[in-house]
Amino acid sequence: MVKFKKYSDVILDAFCLHTKRKEIVDRKQEILTKVSEHYNTGHGSILFVGFNPAILDNSAKDIFVTEVSERTYAWLKEQNSNIQLYTNEDRKFDTVVACDEYLTFADSEEEQKQMINILCSLANSLVITTVKDYKNQEFKDREYSQPAIIKANNQTTAFTEIHDWSHADKNAWTTSVYELAGDATKFHGLFNRRALYFKQLAKFSLDSGADNFLVHKNLMYKSLIKKNYEHVISIYFD
Protein backbone atom coordinates (compact mmCIF):
# COMPACT_ATOMS: atom_id res chain seq x y z
CA MET A 1 0.00 0.00 0.00
CA VAL A 2 1.91 2.99 -1.34
CA LYS A 3 -0.06 5.55 0.67
CA PHE A 4 0.82 3.96 4.03
CA LYS A 5 4.46 3.63 2.99
CA LYS A 6 4.59 7.39 2.47
CA TYR A 7 2.88 8.03 5.79
CA SER A 8 5.35 5.67 7.47
CA ASP A 9 8.22 7.65 5.92
CA VAL A 10 6.99 10.77 7.73
CA ILE A 11 6.99 8.87 11.03
CA LEU A 12 10.59 7.79 10.45
CA ASP A 13 11.58 11.37 9.63
CA ALA A 14 10.04 12.54 12.91
CA PHE A 15 11.84 9.79 14.84
CA CYS A 16 15.20 10.78 13.35
CA LEU A 17 14.72 14.36 14.56
CA HIS A 18 14.50 13.25 18.20
CA THR A 19 17.57 13.25 20.43
CA LYS A 20 16.06 10.76 22.94
CA ARG A 21 15.38 7.95 20.52
CA LYS A 22 16.14 5.21 23.04
CA GLU A 23 13.30 6.41 25.28
CA ILE A 24 10.89 6.32 22.34
CA VAL A 25 11.99 2.81 21.38
CA ASP A 26 11.59 1.62 24.98
CA ARG A 27 8.06 3.05 25.28
CA LYS A 28 6.90 1.42 22.05
CA GLN A 29 8.52 -1.90 22.96
CA GLU A 30 6.91 -1.79 26.41
CA ILE A 31 3.48 -1.84 24.77
CA LEU A 32 4.31 -4.99 22.80
CA THR A 33 5.76 -6.63 25.90
CA LYS A 34 2.64 -5.94 27.99
CA VAL A 35 0.32 -7.32 25.31
CA SER A 36 2.49 -10.42 24.98
CA GLU A 37 2.54 -10.89 28.76
CA HIS A 38 -1.25 -10.62 28.87
CA TYR A 39 -1.51 -13.73 26.67
CA ASN A 40 1.70 -15.34 27.95
CA THR A 41 3.07 -15.58 24.42
CA GLY A 42 6.53 -15.01 23.05
CA HIS A 43 7.86 -13.41 19.88
CA GLY A 44 9.91 -16.07 18.11
CA SER A 45 9.12 -14.25 14.89
CA ILE A 46 7.56 -10.84 14.39
CA LEU A 47 6.35 -8.78 11.45
CA PHE A 48 6.12 -4.98 11.64
CA VAL A 49 3.74 -3.29 9.21
CA GLY A 50 5.23 0.13 8.56
CA PHE A 51 8.00 1.77 10.59
CA ASN A 52 7.65 1.32 14.33
CA PRO A 53 10.52 2.33 16.68
CA ALA A 54 10.05 -0.93 18.59
CA ILE A 55 11.63 -2.79 15.67
CA LEU A 56 14.99 -1.34 16.73
CA ASP A 57 15.09 -3.22 20.04
CA ASN A 58 13.08 -6.40 19.66
CA SER A 59 14.12 -9.75 21.08
CA ALA A 60 12.47 -11.89 18.41
CA LYS A 61 14.74 -14.31 16.57
CA ASP A 62 13.25 -13.40 13.18
CA ILE A 63 12.33 -9.74 12.59
CA PHE A 64 10.55 -8.78 9.40
CA VAL A 65 9.07 -5.54 8.11
CA THR A 66 6.62 -4.72 5.32
CA GLU A 67 4.78 -1.66 3.96
CA VAL A 68 7.90 0.49 4.07
CA SER A 69 9.64 2.43 1.30
CA GLU A 70 13.05 1.51 -0.05
CA ARG A 71 14.71 4.35 1.88
CA THR A 72 13.08 3.33 5.15
CA TYR A 73 14.14 -0.28 4.70
CA ALA A 74 17.69 0.79 3.82
CA TRP A 75 17.80 2.88 7.02
CA LEU A 76 16.54 -0.04 9.09
CA LYS A 77 19.17 -2.35 7.64
CA GLU A 78 21.83 0.14 8.69
CA GLN A 79 20.55 -0.07 12.26
CA ASN A 80 20.16 -3.86 12.32
CA SER A 81 21.31 -6.02 9.43
CA ASN A 82 19.11 -8.89 10.70
CA ILE A 83 15.88 -7.07 9.82
CA GLN A 84 14.36 -8.70 6.76
CA LEU A 85 11.83 -7.45 4.22
CA TYR A 86 8.62 -9.47 3.94
CA THR A 87 7.49 -9.71 0.32
CA ASN A 88 4.36 -11.86 0.42
CA GLU A 89 6.14 -15.20 0.69
CA ASP A 90 4.17 -18.08 2.17
CA ARG A 91 4.95 -17.89 5.89
CA LYS A 92 3.44 -16.85 9.21
CA PHE A 93 4.69 -14.94 12.26
CA ASP A 94 4.07 -15.34 15.97
CA THR A 95 3.17 -11.64 16.18
CA VAL A 96 2.10 -9.07 13.60
CA VAL A 97 2.31 -5.38 14.60
CA ALA A 98 0.38 -2.75 12.63
CA CYS A 99 0.21 0.51 14.60
CA ASP A 100 -0.41 4.16 13.67
CA GLU A 101 -3.99 3.35 12.65
CA TYR A 102 -2.81 1.29 9.70
CA LEU A 103 -6.30 -0.15 9.17
CA THR A 104 -7.81 3.30 8.57
CA PHE A 105 -5.74 3.75 5.39
CA ALA A 106 -8.47 2.25 3.22
CA ASP A 107 -10.81 3.47 0.51
CA SER A 108 -13.75 1.29 1.51
CA GLU A 109 -15.08 -1.03 4.19
CA GLU A 110 -14.43 -3.96 1.89
CA GLU A 111 -10.77 -2.98 1.65
CA GLN A 112 -10.59 -2.80 5.45
CA LYS A 113 -12.02 -6.33 5.67
CA GLN A 114 -9.34 -7.54 3.26
CA MET A 115 -6.57 -5.78 5.19
CA ILE A 116 -7.72 -7.34 8.48
CA ASN A 117 -8.01 -10.75 6.88
CA ILE A 118 -4.46 -10.49 5.53
CA LEU A 119 -3.05 -9.49 8.94
CA CYS A 120 -4.89 -12.35 10.62
CA SER A 121 -3.71 -14.85 8.00
CA LEU A 122 -0.10 -13.89 8.75
CA ALA A 123 -0.32 -14.38 12.54
CA ASN A 124 0.19 -17.57 14.53
CA SER A 125 -0.74 -15.99 17.86
CA LEU A 126 -1.18 -12.21 17.90
CA VAL A 127 -2.05 -9.19 15.82
CA ILE A 128 -1.40 -5.90 17.63
CA THR A 129 -2.88 -2.75 16.12
CA THR A 130 -4.03 0.72 17.16
CA VAL A 131 -7.08 2.82 16.39
CA LYS A 132 -8.85 5.84 17.86
CA ASP A 133 -12.31 5.66 19.42
CA TYR A 134 -14.24 7.04 16.47
CA LYS A 135 -17.63 6.41 18.09
CA ASN A 136 -16.85 8.91 20.87
CA GLN A 137 -14.57 11.22 18.90
CA GLU A 138 -14.83 14.92 19.70
CA PHE A 139 -15.60 17.28 16.82
CA LYS A 140 -12.27 19.13 17.08
CA ASP A 141 -10.40 15.83 16.70
CA ARG A 142 -12.25 15.19 13.45
CA GLU A 143 -10.86 18.33 11.86
CA TYR A 144 -7.22 18.19 12.91
CA SER A 145 -4.74 16.29 15.08
CA GLN A 146 -2.97 17.79 18.06
CA PRO A 147 0.43 18.95 16.71
CA ALA A 148 3.60 17.15 17.74
CA ILE A 149 6.50 19.50 18.49
CA ILE A 150 10.08 18.26 18.29
CA LYS A 151 12.89 20.44 19.64
CA ALA A 152 16.38 19.26 18.81
CA ASN A 153 19.69 20.69 17.62
CA ASN A 154 18.53 24.31 18.03
CA GLN A 155 15.57 23.70 15.74
CA THR A 156 11.86 23.30 16.36
CA THR A 157 9.85 21.13 13.99
CA ALA A 158 6.08 20.75 14.16
CA PHE A 159 3.98 18.02 12.59
CA THR A 160 0.25 18.49 12.21
CA GLU A 161 -2.56 16.76 10.37
CA ILE A 162 -5.60 18.32 8.74
CA HIS A 163 -8.58 16.07 8.06
CA ASP A 164 -11.11 16.79 5.31
CA TRP A 165 -14.20 14.65 5.83
CA SER A 166 -16.35 13.50 2.94
CA HIS A 167 -19.85 14.95 2.55
CA ALA A 168 -20.98 11.80 0.75
CA ASP A 169 -19.63 9.25 3.24
CA LYS A 170 -19.60 10.08 6.96
CA ASN A 171 -16.85 7.52 7.62
CA ALA A 172 -14.39 8.69 4.95
CA TRP A 173 -11.87 11.53 4.92
CA THR A 174 -8.52 12.60 3.52
CA THR A 175 -5.54 13.51 5.70
CA SER A 176 -2.91 16.12 4.87
CA VAL A 177 0.29 16.09 6.93
CA TYR A 178 2.29 19.29 7.31
CA GLU A 179 5.88 19.42 8.54
CA LEU A 180 6.91 22.91 9.68
CA ALA A 181 10.49 23.89 10.47
CA GLY A 182 11.19 27.63 10.67
CA ASP A 183 9.91 29.16 7.43
CA ALA A 184 10.12 25.81 5.59
CA THR A 185 6.97 23.77 5.04
CA LYS A 186 6.69 20.24 3.71
CA PHE A 187 3.39 18.74 2.62
CA HIS A 188 2.73 14.99 2.80
CA GLY A 189 -0.40 13.44 1.35
CA LEU A 190 -3.17 13.25 0.49
CA PHE A 191 -4.01 10.05 2.36
CA ASN A 192 -7.42 8.46 1.93
CA ARG A 193 -8.74 7.28 5.28
CA ARG A 194 -11.73 5.46 6.67
CA ALA A 195 -13.01 5.24 10.26
CA LEU A 196 -12.90 1.84 11.92
CA TYR A 197 -15.02 1.18 14.99
CA PHE A 198 -14.16 -1.28 17.76
CA LYS A 199 -17.22 -3.51 17.14
CA GLN A 200 -16.50 -3.44 13.44
CA LEU A 201 -12.89 -4.47 13.94
CA ALA A 202 -13.94 -7.18 16.38
CA LYS A 203 -16.41 -8.68 13.90
CA PHE A 204 -13.97 -8.59 11.00
CA SER A 205 -11.29 -10.20 13.18
CA LEU A 206 -13.53 -13.01 14.41
CA ASP A 207 -14.74 -13.58 10.86
CA SER A 208 -11.06 -14.01 9.94
CA GLY A 209 -10.63 -16.82 12.45
CA ALA A 210 -9.54 -14.98 15.61
CA ASP A 211 -10.38 -16.53 19.00
CA ASN A 212 -10.29 -13.32 21.01
CA PHE A 213 -10.37 -9.55 20.53
CA LEU A 214 -9.41 -7.06 23.20
CA VAL A 215 -9.22 -3.29 23.56
CA HIS A 216 -6.58 -2.88 26.28
CA LYS A 217 -7.91 -0.43 28.85
CA ASN A 218 -4.58 0.54 30.36
CA LEU A 219 -2.50 0.74 27.18
CA MET A 220 -2.43 3.72 24.84
CA TYR A 221 -0.24 4.41 21.83
CA LYS A 222 0.92 7.83 20.66
CA SER A 223 2.24 8.53 17.18
CA LEU A 224 5.38 10.57 16.62
CA ILE A 225 3.57 13.05 14.37
CA LYS A 226 0.57 13.83 16.56
CA LYS A 227 -0.27 13.92 20.25
CA ASN A 228 -3.63 12.16 19.98
CA TYR A 229 -3.69 8.81 21.72
CA GLU A 230 -4.73 5.61 20.00
CA HIS A 231 -6.17 2.53 21.69
CA VAL A 232 -4.05 -0.61 21.63
CA ILE A 233 -5.99 -3.61 20.35
CA SER A 234 -4.96 -7.24 20.28
CA ILE A 235 -6.39 -10.00 18.11
CA TYR A 236 -5.54 -13.42 19.52
CA PHE A 237 -5.35 -16.87 17.95
CA ASP A 238 -5.30 -19.84 20.31
GROMACS .gro file of C-alpha atoms in nm:
model
  238
    1MET     CA    1   0.000   0.000   0.000
    2VAL     CA    2   0.191   0.299  -0.134
    3LYS     CA    3  -0.006   0.555   0.067
    4PHE     CA    4   0.082   0.396   0.403
    5LYS     CA    5   0.446   0.363   0.299
    6LYS     CA    6   0.459   0.739   0.247
    7TYR     CA    7   0.288   0.803   0.579
    8SER     CA    8   0.535   0.567   0.747
    9ASP     CA    9   0.822   0.765   0.592
   10VAL     CA   10   0.699   1.077   0.773
   11ILE     CA   11   0.699   0.887   1.103
   12LEU     CA   12   1.059   0.779   1.045
   13ASP     CA   13   1.158   1.137   0.963
   14ALA     CA   14   1.004   1.254   1.291
   15PHE     CA   15   1.184   0.979   1.484
   16CYS     CA   16   1.520   1.078   1.335
   17LEU     CA   17   1.472   1.436   1.456
   18HIS     CA   18   1.450   1.325   1.820
   19THR     CA   19   1.757   1.325   2.043
   20LYS     CA   20   1.606   1.076   2.294
   21ARG     CA   21   1.538   0.795   2.052
   22LYS     CA   22   1.614   0.521   2.304
   23GLU     CA   23   1.330   0.641   2.528
   24ILE     CA   24   1.089   0.632   2.234
   25VAL     CA   25   1.199   0.281   2.138
   26ASP     CA   26   1.159   0.162   2.498
   27ARG     CA   27   0.806   0.305   2.528
   28LYS     CA   28   0.690   0.142   2.205
   29GLN     CA   29   0.852  -0.190   2.296
   30GLU     CA   30   0.691  -0.179   2.641
   31ILE     CA   31   0.348  -0.184   2.477
   32LEU     CA   32   0.431  -0.499   2.280
   33THR     CA   33   0.576  -0.663   2.590
   34LYS     CA   34   0.264  -0.594   2.799
   35VAL     CA   35   0.032  -0.732   2.531
   36SER     CA   36   0.249  -1.042   2.498
   37GLU     CA   37   0.254  -1.089   2.876
   38HIS     CA   38  -0.125  -1.062   2.887
   39TYR     CA   39  -0.151  -1.373   2.667
   40ASN     CA   40   0.170  -1.534   2.795
   41THR     CA   41   0.307  -1.558   2.442
   42GLY     CA   42   0.653  -1.501   2.305
   43HIS     CA   43   0.786  -1.341   1.988
   44GLY     CA   44   0.991  -1.607   1.811
   45SER     CA   45   0.912  -1.425   1.489
   46ILE     CA   46   0.756  -1.084   1.439
   47LEU     CA   47   0.635  -0.878   1.145
   48PHE     CA   48   0.612  -0.498   1.164
   49VAL     CA   49   0.374  -0.329   0.921
   50GLY     CA   50   0.523   0.013   0.856
   51PHE     CA   51   0.800   0.177   1.059
   52ASN     CA   52   0.765   0.132   1.433
   53PRO     CA   53   1.052   0.233   1.668
   54ALA     CA   54   1.005  -0.093   1.859
   55ILE     CA   55   1.163  -0.279   1.567
   56LEU     CA   56   1.499  -0.134   1.673
   57ASP     CA   57   1.509  -0.322   2.004
   58ASN     CA   58   1.308  -0.640   1.966
   59SER     CA   59   1.412  -0.975   2.108
   60ALA     CA   60   1.247  -1.189   1.841
   61LYS     CA   61   1.474  -1.431   1.657
   62ASP     CA   62   1.325  -1.340   1.318
   63ILE     CA   63   1.233  -0.974   1.259
   64PHE     CA   64   1.055  -0.878   0.940
   65VAL     CA   65   0.907  -0.554   0.811
   66THR     CA   66   0.662  -0.472   0.532
   67GLU     CA   67   0.478  -0.166   0.396
   68VAL     CA   68   0.790   0.049   0.407
   69SER     CA   69   0.964   0.243   0.130
   70GLU     CA   70   1.305   0.151  -0.005
   71ARG     CA   71   1.471   0.435   0.188
   72THR     CA   72   1.308   0.333   0.515
   73TYR     CA   73   1.414  -0.028   0.470
   74ALA     CA   74   1.769   0.079   0.382
   75TRP     CA   75   1.780   0.288   0.702
   76LEU     CA   76   1.654  -0.004   0.909
   77LYS     CA   77   1.917  -0.235   0.764
   78GLU     CA   78   2.183   0.014   0.869
   79GLN     CA   79   2.055  -0.007   1.226
   80ASN     CA   80   2.016  -0.386   1.232
   81SER     CA   81   2.131  -0.602   0.943
   82ASN     CA   82   1.911  -0.889   1.070
   83ILE     CA   83   1.588  -0.707   0.982
   84GLN     CA   84   1.436  -0.870   0.676
   85LEU     CA   85   1.183  -0.745   0.422
   86TYR     CA   86   0.862  -0.947   0.394
   87THR     CA   87   0.749  -0.971   0.032
   88ASN     CA   88   0.436  -1.186   0.042
   89GLU     CA   89   0.614  -1.520   0.069
   90ASP     CA   90   0.417  -1.808   0.217
   91ARG     CA   91   0.495  -1.789   0.589
   92LYS     CA   92   0.344  -1.685   0.921
   93PHE     CA   93   0.469  -1.494   1.226
   94ASP     CA   94   0.407  -1.534   1.597
   95THR     CA   95   0.317  -1.164   1.618
   96VAL     CA   96   0.210  -0.907   1.360
   97VAL     CA   97   0.231  -0.538   1.460
   98ALA     CA   98   0.038  -0.275   1.263
   99CYS     CA   99   0.021   0.051   1.460
  100ASP     CA  100  -0.041   0.416   1.367
  101GLU     CA  101  -0.399   0.335   1.265
  102TYR     CA  102  -0.281   0.129   0.970
  103LEU     CA  103  -0.630  -0.015   0.917
  104THR     CA  104  -0.781   0.330   0.857
  105PHE     CA  105  -0.574   0.375   0.539
  106ALA     CA  106  -0.847   0.225   0.322
  107ASP     CA  107  -1.081   0.347   0.051
  108SER     CA  108  -1.375   0.129   0.151
  109GLU     CA  109  -1.508  -0.103   0.419
  110GLU     CA  110  -1.443  -0.396   0.189
  111GLU     CA  111  -1.077  -0.298   0.165
  112GLN     CA  112  -1.059  -0.280   0.545
  113LYS     CA  113  -1.202  -0.633   0.567
  114GLN     CA  114  -0.934  -0.754   0.326
  115MET     CA  115  -0.657  -0.578   0.519
  116ILE     CA  116  -0.772  -0.734   0.848
  117ASN     CA  117  -0.801  -1.075   0.688
  118ILE     CA  118  -0.446  -1.049   0.553
  119LEU     CA  119  -0.305  -0.949   0.894
  120CYS     CA  120  -0.489  -1.235   1.062
  121SER     CA  121  -0.371  -1.485   0.800
  122LEU     CA  122  -0.010  -1.389   0.875
  123ALA     CA  123  -0.032  -1.438   1.254
  124ASN     CA  124   0.019  -1.757   1.453
  125SER     CA  125  -0.074  -1.599   1.786
  126LEU     CA  126  -0.118  -1.221   1.790
  127VAL     CA  127  -0.205  -0.919   1.582
  128ILE     CA  128  -0.140  -0.590   1.763
  129THR     CA  129  -0.288  -0.275   1.612
  130THR     CA  130  -0.403   0.072   1.716
  131VAL     CA  131  -0.708   0.282   1.639
  132LYS     CA  132  -0.885   0.584   1.786
  133ASP     CA  133  -1.231   0.566   1.942
  134TYR     CA  134  -1.424   0.704   1.647
  135LYS     CA  135  -1.763   0.641   1.809
  136ASN     CA  136  -1.685   0.891   2.087
  137GLN     CA  137  -1.457   1.122   1.890
  138GLU     CA  138  -1.483   1.492   1.970
  139PHE     CA  139  -1.560   1.728   1.682
  140LYS     CA  140  -1.227   1.913   1.708
  141ASP     CA  141  -1.040   1.583   1.670
  142ARG     CA  142  -1.225   1.519   1.345
  143GLU     CA  143  -1.086   1.833   1.186
  144TYR     CA  144  -0.722   1.819   1.291
  145SER     CA  145  -0.474   1.629   1.508
  146GLN     CA  146  -0.297   1.779   1.806
  147PRO     CA  147   0.043   1.895   1.671
  148ALA     CA  148   0.360   1.715   1.774
  149ILE     CA  149   0.650   1.950   1.849
  150ILE     CA  150   1.008   1.826   1.829
  151LYS     CA  151   1.289   2.044   1.964
  152ALA     CA  152   1.638   1.926   1.881
  153ASN     CA  153   1.969   2.069   1.762
  154ASN     CA  154   1.853   2.431   1.803
  155GLN     CA  155   1.557   2.370   1.574
  156THR     CA  156   1.186   2.330   1.636
  157THR     CA  157   0.985   2.113   1.399
  158ALA     CA  158   0.608   2.075   1.416
  159PHE     CA  159   0.398   1.802   1.259
  160THR     CA  160   0.025   1.849   1.221
  161GLU     CA  161  -0.256   1.676   1.037
  162ILE     CA  162  -0.560   1.832   0.874
  163HIS     CA  163  -0.858   1.607   0.806
  164ASP     CA  164  -1.111   1.679   0.531
  165TRP     CA  165  -1.420   1.465   0.583
  166SER     CA  166  -1.635   1.350   0.294
  167HIS     CA  167  -1.985   1.495   0.255
  168ALA     CA  168  -2.098   1.180   0.075
  169ASP     CA  169  -1.963   0.925   0.324
  170LYS     CA  170  -1.960   1.008   0.696
  171ASN     CA  171  -1.685   0.752   0.762
  172ALA     CA  172  -1.439   0.869   0.495
  173TRP     CA  173  -1.187   1.153   0.492
  174THR     CA  174  -0.852   1.260   0.352
  175THR     CA  175  -0.554   1.351   0.570
  176SER     CA  176  -0.291   1.612   0.487
  177VAL     CA  177   0.029   1.609   0.693
  178TYR     CA  178   0.229   1.929   0.731
  179GLU     CA  179   0.588   1.942   0.854
  180LEU     CA  180   0.691   2.291   0.968
  181ALA     CA  181   1.049   2.389   1.047
  182GLY     CA  182   1.119   2.763   1.067
  183ASP     CA  183   0.991   2.916   0.743
  184ALA     CA  184   1.012   2.581   0.559
  185THR     CA  185   0.697   2.377   0.504
  186LYS     CA  186   0.669   2.024   0.371
  187PHE     CA  187   0.339   1.874   0.262
  188HIS     CA  188   0.273   1.499   0.280
  189GLY     CA  189  -0.040   1.344   0.135
  190LEU     CA  190  -0.317   1.325   0.049
  191PHE     CA  191  -0.401   1.005   0.236
  192ASN     CA  192  -0.742   0.846   0.193
  193ARG     CA  193  -0.874   0.728   0.528
  194ARG     CA  194  -1.173   0.546   0.667
  195ALA     CA  195  -1.301   0.524   1.026
  196LEU     CA  196  -1.290   0.184   1.192
  197TYR     CA  197  -1.502   0.118   1.499
  198PHE     CA  198  -1.416  -0.128   1.776
  199LYS     CA  199  -1.722  -0.351   1.714
  200GLN     CA  200  -1.650  -0.344   1.344
  201LEU     CA  201  -1.289  -0.447   1.394
  202ALA     CA  202  -1.394  -0.718   1.638
  203LYS     CA  203  -1.641  -0.868   1.390
  204PHE     CA  204  -1.397  -0.859   1.100
  205SER     CA  205  -1.129  -1.020   1.318
  206LEU     CA  206  -1.353  -1.301   1.441
  207ASP     CA  207  -1.474  -1.358   1.086
  208SER     CA  208  -1.106  -1.401   0.994
  209GLY     CA  209  -1.063  -1.682   1.245
  210ALA     CA  210  -0.954  -1.498   1.561
  211ASP     CA  211  -1.038  -1.653   1.900
  212ASN     CA  212  -1.029  -1.332   2.101
  213PHE     CA  213  -1.037  -0.955   2.053
  214LEU     CA  214  -0.941  -0.706   2.320
  215VAL     CA  215  -0.922  -0.329   2.356
  216HIS     CA  216  -0.658  -0.288   2.628
  217LYS     CA  217  -0.791  -0.043   2.885
  218ASN     CA  218  -0.458   0.054   3.036
  219LEU     CA  219  -0.250   0.074   2.718
  220MET     CA  220  -0.243   0.372   2.484
  221TYR     CA  221  -0.024   0.441   2.183
  222LYS     CA  222   0.092   0.783   2.066
  223SER     CA  223   0.224   0.853   1.718
  224LEU     CA  224   0.538   1.057   1.662
  225ILE     CA  225   0.357   1.305   1.437
  226LYS     CA  226   0.057   1.383   1.656
  227LYS     CA  227  -0.027   1.392   2.025
  228ASN     CA  228  -0.363   1.216   1.998
  229TYR     CA  229  -0.369   0.881   2.172
  230GLU     CA  230  -0.473   0.561   2.000
  231HIS     CA  231  -0.617   0.253   2.169
  232VAL     CA  232  -0.405  -0.061   2.163
  233ILE     CA  233  -0.599  -0.361   2.035
  234SER     CA  234  -0.496  -0.724   2.028
  235ILE     CA  235  -0.639  -1.000   1.811
  236TYR     CA  236  -0.554  -1.342   1.952
  237PHE     CA  237  -0.535  -1.687   1.795
  238ASP     CA  238  -0.530  -1.984   2.031
   0.00000   0.00000   0.00000
